[in-house]
mmCIF file of C-alpha atoms in Angstrom:
data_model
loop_
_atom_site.group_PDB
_atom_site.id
_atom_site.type_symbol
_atom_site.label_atom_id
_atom_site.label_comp_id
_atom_site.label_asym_id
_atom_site.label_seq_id
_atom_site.Cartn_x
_atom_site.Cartn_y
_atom_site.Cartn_z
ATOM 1 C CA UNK S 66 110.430 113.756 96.791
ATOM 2 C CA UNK S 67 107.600 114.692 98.387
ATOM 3 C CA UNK S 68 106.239 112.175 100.807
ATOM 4 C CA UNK S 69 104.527 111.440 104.079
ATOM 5 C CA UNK S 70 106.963 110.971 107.488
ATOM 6 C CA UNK S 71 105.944 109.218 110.647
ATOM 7 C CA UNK S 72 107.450 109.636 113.867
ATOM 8 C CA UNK S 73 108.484 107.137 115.355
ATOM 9 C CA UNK S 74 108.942 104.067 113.528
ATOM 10 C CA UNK S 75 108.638 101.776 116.376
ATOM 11 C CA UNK S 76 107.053 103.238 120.032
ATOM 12 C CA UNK S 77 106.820 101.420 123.003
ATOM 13 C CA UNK S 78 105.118 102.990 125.847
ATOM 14 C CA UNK S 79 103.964 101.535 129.512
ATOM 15 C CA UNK S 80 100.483 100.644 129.876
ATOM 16 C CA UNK S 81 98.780 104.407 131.016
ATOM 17 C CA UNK S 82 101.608 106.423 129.883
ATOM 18 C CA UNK S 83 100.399 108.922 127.378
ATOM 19 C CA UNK S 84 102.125 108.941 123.981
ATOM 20 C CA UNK S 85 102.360 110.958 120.984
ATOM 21 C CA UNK S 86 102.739 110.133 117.512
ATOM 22 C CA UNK S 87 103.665 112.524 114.724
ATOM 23 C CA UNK S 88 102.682 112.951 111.110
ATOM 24 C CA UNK S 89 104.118 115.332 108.571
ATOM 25 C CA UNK S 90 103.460 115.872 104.785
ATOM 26 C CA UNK S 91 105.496 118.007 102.116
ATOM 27 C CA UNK S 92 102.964 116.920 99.448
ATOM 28 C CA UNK S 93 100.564 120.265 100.538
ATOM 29 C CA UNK S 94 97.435 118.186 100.808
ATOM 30 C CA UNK S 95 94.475 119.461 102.307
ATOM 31 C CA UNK S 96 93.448 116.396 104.460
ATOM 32 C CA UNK S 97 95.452 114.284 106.727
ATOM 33 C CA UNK S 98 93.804 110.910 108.523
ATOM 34 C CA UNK S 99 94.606 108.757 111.377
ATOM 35 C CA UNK S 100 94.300 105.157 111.088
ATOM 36 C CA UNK S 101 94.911 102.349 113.362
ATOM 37 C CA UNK S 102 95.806 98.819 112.169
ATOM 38 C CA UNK S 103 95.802 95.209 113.656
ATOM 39 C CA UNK S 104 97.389 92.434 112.529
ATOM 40 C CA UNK S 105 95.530 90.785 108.938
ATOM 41 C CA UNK S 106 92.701 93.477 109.471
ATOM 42 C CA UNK S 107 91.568 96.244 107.453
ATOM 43 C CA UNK S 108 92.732 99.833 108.451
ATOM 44 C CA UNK S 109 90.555 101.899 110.993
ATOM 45 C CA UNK S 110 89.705 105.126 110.464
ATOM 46 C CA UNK S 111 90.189 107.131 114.032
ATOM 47 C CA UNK S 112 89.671 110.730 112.645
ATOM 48 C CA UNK S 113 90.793 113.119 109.672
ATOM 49 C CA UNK S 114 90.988 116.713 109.174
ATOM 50 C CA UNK S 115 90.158 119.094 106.059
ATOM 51 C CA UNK S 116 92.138 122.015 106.245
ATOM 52 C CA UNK S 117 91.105 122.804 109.833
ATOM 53 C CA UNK S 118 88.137 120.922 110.612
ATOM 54 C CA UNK S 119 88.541 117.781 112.495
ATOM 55 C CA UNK S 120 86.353 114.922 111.685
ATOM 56 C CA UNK S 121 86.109 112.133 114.040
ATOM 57 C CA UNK S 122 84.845 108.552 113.444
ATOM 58 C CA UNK S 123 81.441 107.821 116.191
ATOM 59 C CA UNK S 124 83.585 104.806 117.528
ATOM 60 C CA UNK S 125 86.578 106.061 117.956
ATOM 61 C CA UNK S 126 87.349 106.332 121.930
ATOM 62 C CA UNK S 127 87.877 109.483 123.723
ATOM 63 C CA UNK S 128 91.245 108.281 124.664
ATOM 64 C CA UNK S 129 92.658 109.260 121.480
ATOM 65 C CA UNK S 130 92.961 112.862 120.431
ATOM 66 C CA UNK S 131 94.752 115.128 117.804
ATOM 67 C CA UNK S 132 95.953 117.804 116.933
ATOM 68 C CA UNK S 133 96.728 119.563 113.424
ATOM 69 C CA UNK S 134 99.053 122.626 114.296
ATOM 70 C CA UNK S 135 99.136 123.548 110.566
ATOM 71 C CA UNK S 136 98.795 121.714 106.952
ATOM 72 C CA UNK S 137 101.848 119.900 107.393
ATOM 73 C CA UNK S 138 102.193 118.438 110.773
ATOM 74 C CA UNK S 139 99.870 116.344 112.306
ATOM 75 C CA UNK S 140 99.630 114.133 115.604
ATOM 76 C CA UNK S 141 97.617 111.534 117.748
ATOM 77 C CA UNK S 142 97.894 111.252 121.513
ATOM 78 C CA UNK S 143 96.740 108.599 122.796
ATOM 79 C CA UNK S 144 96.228 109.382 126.867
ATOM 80 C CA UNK S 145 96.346 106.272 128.485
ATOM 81 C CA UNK S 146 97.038 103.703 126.385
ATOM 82 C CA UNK S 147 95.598 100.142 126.952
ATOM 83 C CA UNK S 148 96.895 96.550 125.706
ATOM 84 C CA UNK S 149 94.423 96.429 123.341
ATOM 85 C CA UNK S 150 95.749 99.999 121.573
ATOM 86 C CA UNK S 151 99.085 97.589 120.704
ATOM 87 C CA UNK S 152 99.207 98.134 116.675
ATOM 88 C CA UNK S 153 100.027 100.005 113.590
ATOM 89 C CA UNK S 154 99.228 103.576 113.336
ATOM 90 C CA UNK S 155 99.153 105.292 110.028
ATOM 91 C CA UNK S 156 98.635 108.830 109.090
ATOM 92 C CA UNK S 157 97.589 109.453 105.290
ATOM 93 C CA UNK S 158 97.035 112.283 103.427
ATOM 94 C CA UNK S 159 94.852 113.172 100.126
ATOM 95 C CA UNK S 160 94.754 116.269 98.347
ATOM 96 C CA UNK S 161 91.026 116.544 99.025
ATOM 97 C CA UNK S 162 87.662 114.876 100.025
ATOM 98 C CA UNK S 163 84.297 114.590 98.210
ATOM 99 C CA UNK S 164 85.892 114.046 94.879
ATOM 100 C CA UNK S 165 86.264 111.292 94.337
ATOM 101 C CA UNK S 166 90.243 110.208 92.410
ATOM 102 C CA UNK S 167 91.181 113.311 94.329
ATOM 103 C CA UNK S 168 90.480 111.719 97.634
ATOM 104 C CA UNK S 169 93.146 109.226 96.687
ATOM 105 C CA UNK S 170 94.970 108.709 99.864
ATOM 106 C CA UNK S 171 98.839 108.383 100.675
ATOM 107 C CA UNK S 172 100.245 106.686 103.647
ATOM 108 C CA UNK S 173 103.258 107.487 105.722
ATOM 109 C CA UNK S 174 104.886 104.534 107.006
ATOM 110 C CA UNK S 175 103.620 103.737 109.775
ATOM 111 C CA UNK S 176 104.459 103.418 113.326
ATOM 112 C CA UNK S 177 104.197 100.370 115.366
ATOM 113 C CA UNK S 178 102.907 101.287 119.374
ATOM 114 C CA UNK S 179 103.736 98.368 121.494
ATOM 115 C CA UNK S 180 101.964 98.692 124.897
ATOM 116 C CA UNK S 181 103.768 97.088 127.825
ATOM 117 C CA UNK F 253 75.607 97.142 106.690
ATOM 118 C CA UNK F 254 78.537 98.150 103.938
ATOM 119 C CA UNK F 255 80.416 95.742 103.586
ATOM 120 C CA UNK F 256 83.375 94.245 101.520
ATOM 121 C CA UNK F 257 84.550 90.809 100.656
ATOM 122 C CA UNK F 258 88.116 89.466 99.221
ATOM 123 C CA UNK F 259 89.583 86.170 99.743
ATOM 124 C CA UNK F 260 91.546 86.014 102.725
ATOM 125 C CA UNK F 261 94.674 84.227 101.260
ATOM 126 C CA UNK F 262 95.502 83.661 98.239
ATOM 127 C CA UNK F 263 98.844 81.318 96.475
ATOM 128 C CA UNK F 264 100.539 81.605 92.869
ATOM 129 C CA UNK F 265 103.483 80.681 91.134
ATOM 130 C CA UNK F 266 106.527 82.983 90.180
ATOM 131 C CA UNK F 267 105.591 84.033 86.607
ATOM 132 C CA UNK F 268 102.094 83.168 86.995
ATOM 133 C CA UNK F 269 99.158 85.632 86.418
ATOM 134 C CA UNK F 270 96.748 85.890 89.323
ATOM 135 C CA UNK F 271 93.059 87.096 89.903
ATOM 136 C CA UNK F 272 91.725 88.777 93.711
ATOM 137 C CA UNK F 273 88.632 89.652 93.601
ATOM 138 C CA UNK F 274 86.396 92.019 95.218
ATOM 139 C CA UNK F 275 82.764 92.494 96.235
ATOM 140 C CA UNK F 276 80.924 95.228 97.639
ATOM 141 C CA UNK F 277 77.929 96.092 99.242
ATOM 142 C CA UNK F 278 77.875 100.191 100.037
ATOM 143 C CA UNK F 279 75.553 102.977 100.027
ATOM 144 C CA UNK F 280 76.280 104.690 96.971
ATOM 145 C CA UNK F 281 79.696 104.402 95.290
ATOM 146 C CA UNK F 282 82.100 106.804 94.198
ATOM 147 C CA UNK F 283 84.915 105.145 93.592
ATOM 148 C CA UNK F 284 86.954 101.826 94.091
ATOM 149 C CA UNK F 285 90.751 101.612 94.932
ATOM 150 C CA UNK F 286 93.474 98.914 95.204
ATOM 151 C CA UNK F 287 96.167 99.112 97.681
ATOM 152 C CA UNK F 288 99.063 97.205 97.895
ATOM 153 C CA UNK F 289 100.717 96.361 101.129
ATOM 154 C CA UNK F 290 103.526 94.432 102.306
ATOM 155 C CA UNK F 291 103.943 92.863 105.962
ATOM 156 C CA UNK F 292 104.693 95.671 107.974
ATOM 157 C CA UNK F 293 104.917 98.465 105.586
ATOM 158 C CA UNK F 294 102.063 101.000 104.843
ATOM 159 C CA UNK F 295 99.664 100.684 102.194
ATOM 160 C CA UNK F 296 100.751 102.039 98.625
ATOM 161 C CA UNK F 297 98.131 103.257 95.949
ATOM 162 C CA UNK F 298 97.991 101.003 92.877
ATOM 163 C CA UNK F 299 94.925 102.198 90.908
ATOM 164 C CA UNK F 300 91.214 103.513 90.962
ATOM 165 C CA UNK F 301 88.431 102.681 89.093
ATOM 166 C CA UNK F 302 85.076 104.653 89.120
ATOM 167 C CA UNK F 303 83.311 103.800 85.400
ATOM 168 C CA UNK F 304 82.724 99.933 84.231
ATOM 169 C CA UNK F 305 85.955 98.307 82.558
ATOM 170 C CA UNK F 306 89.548 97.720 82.686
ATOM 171 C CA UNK F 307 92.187 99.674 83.471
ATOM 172 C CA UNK F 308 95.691 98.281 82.922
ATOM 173 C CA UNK F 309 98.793 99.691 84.600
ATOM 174 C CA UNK F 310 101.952 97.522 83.579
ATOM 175 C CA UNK F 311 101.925 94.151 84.746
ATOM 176 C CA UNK F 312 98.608 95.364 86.814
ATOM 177 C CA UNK F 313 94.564 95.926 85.883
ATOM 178 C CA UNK F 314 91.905 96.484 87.927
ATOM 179 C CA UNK F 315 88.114 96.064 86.213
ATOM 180 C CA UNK F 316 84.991 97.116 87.485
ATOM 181 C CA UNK F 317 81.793 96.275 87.257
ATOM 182 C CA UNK F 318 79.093 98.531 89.260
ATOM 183 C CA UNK F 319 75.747 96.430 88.105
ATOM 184 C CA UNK F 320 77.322 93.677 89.770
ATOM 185 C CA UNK F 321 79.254 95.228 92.899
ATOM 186 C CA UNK F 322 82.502 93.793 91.541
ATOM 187 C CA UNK F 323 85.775 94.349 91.240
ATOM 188 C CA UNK F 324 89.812 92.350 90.272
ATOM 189 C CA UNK F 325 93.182 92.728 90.340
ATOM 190 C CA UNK F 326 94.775 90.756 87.913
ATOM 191 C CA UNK F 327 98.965 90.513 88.163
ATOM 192 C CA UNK F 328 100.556 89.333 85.648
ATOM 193 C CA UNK F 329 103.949 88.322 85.324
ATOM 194 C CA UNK F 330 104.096 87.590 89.157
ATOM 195 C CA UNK F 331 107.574 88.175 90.776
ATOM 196 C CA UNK F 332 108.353 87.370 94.480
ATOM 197 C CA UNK F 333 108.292 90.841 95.514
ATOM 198 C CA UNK F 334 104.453 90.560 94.654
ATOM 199 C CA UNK F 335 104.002 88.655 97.392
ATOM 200 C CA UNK F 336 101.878 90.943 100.211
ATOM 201 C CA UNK F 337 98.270 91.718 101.299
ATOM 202 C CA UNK F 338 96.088 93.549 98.605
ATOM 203 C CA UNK F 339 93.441 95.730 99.663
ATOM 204 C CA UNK F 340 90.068 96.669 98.796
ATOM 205 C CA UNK F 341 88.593 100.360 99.701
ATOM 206 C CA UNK F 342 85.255 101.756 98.278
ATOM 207 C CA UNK F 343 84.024 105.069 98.369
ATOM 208 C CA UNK F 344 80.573 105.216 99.365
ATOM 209 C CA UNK F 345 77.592 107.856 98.851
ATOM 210 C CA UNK F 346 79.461 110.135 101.317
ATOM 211 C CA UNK F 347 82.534 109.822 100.142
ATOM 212 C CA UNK F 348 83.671 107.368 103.267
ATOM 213 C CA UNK F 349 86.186 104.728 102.314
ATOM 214 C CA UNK F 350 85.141 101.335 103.096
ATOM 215 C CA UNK F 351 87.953 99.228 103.489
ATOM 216 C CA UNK F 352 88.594 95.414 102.977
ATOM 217 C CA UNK F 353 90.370 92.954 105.191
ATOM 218 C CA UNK F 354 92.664 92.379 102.360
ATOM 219 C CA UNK F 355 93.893 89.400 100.151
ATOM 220 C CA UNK F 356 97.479 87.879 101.390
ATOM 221 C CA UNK F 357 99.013 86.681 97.995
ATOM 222 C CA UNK F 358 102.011 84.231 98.678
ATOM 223 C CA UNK F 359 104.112 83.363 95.539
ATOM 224 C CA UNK F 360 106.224 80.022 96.044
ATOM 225 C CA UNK F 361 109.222 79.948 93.108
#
């Protein structure tokens, strides 16, 4: 089936200590996103990619980065995370942007970052 | 601002048939989606609606009305595994998703 994997399901990481999370996609799709989620809140957008060309959100903080290596991998690093980085981190992916049904995007399931 | 409102929590009965609804203000619009998502799972895609009307998938529609920056899910039929947060996204003039706090539905038996 094809699908979108997160890696790892559950991270806990030490207040400064950088961490990566990884995203991968067998569905071919041309753009992959980053969210973060809090608790009853709607999802954040951090940054996406089409194809090759990264995309970030003006708020997200220069503490998180990522990379896209090729079309179906995907990761954030998050340098020194905080307390207040503690929560859900999805990647999605949609088979394209500026279409509008073909923007539909499809989330991996998550992985929870607990900061210590 | 853009901005979107749902009820924050919502309760039905097992069987029942249930109404969230959805209001918008963007810049432009391009689009309206419903996710579904239960309590510590990622969202899932349920439907998208882009012209005026209803659009009926199984035990789930979703209607639209532009003209009045509107938007429901009905469920019909409810079953406990219904029971989770329901978001609204809309697509505005630049084809950003706007996203909604979300609706927690609880269903008691």
């Amino acid at each position: 089936d094809a699908m979108v994997i997160q890696n790892p399901r559950y991270q806990v990481t030490q207040f400064g200590k950088p961490v990566t999370l990884s995203c991968s996609q067998t569905l071919n799709h041309n753009v992959m996103y980053w969210y973060q989620q809090k608790s009853s809140q709607a999802p954040k957008l951090l940054f996406h990619y089409y194809d090759k060309d990264f995309n970030n959100e003006a708020d997200t903080p220069d503490n998180f980065q990522s990379r896209r290596p090729n079309t179906s991998f995907c990761f954030l690093d998050i340098r020194s995370p905080g307390l207040g980085d503690a929560a859900m981190y999805l990647c999605a992916t949609s088979r394209d942007a500026g279409t509008g049904v073909g923007d539909t995007q499809y989330f991996g399931p998550g992985t929870r970052l607990t900061v210590l | 601002g853009q901005n979107i409102d749902q009820p924050t929590e919502m309760t039905a009965t097992e069987g029942a048939i249930v109404q969230i609804n959805c209001t918008y203000q963007t810049s432009g619009f391009n689009g309206l989606f419903w996710y579904q998502q239960h309590a510590g799972e990622a969202p899932t895609f349920l439907s998208y609606n882009v012209l005026d009307g209803l659009e009926e998938k199984g035990r789930f529609s979703s209607f639209l009305s532009r003209s009045k920056g509107y938007s429901y899910l009905l469920l019909k039929e409810l079953q406990m595994k219904d029971s989770a947060s329901y978001l609204c996204a809309v697509m505005d003039s630049n084809y950003q998703l706007i996203w909604g706090a979300g609706t927690k539905l609880i269903i008691k038996p």
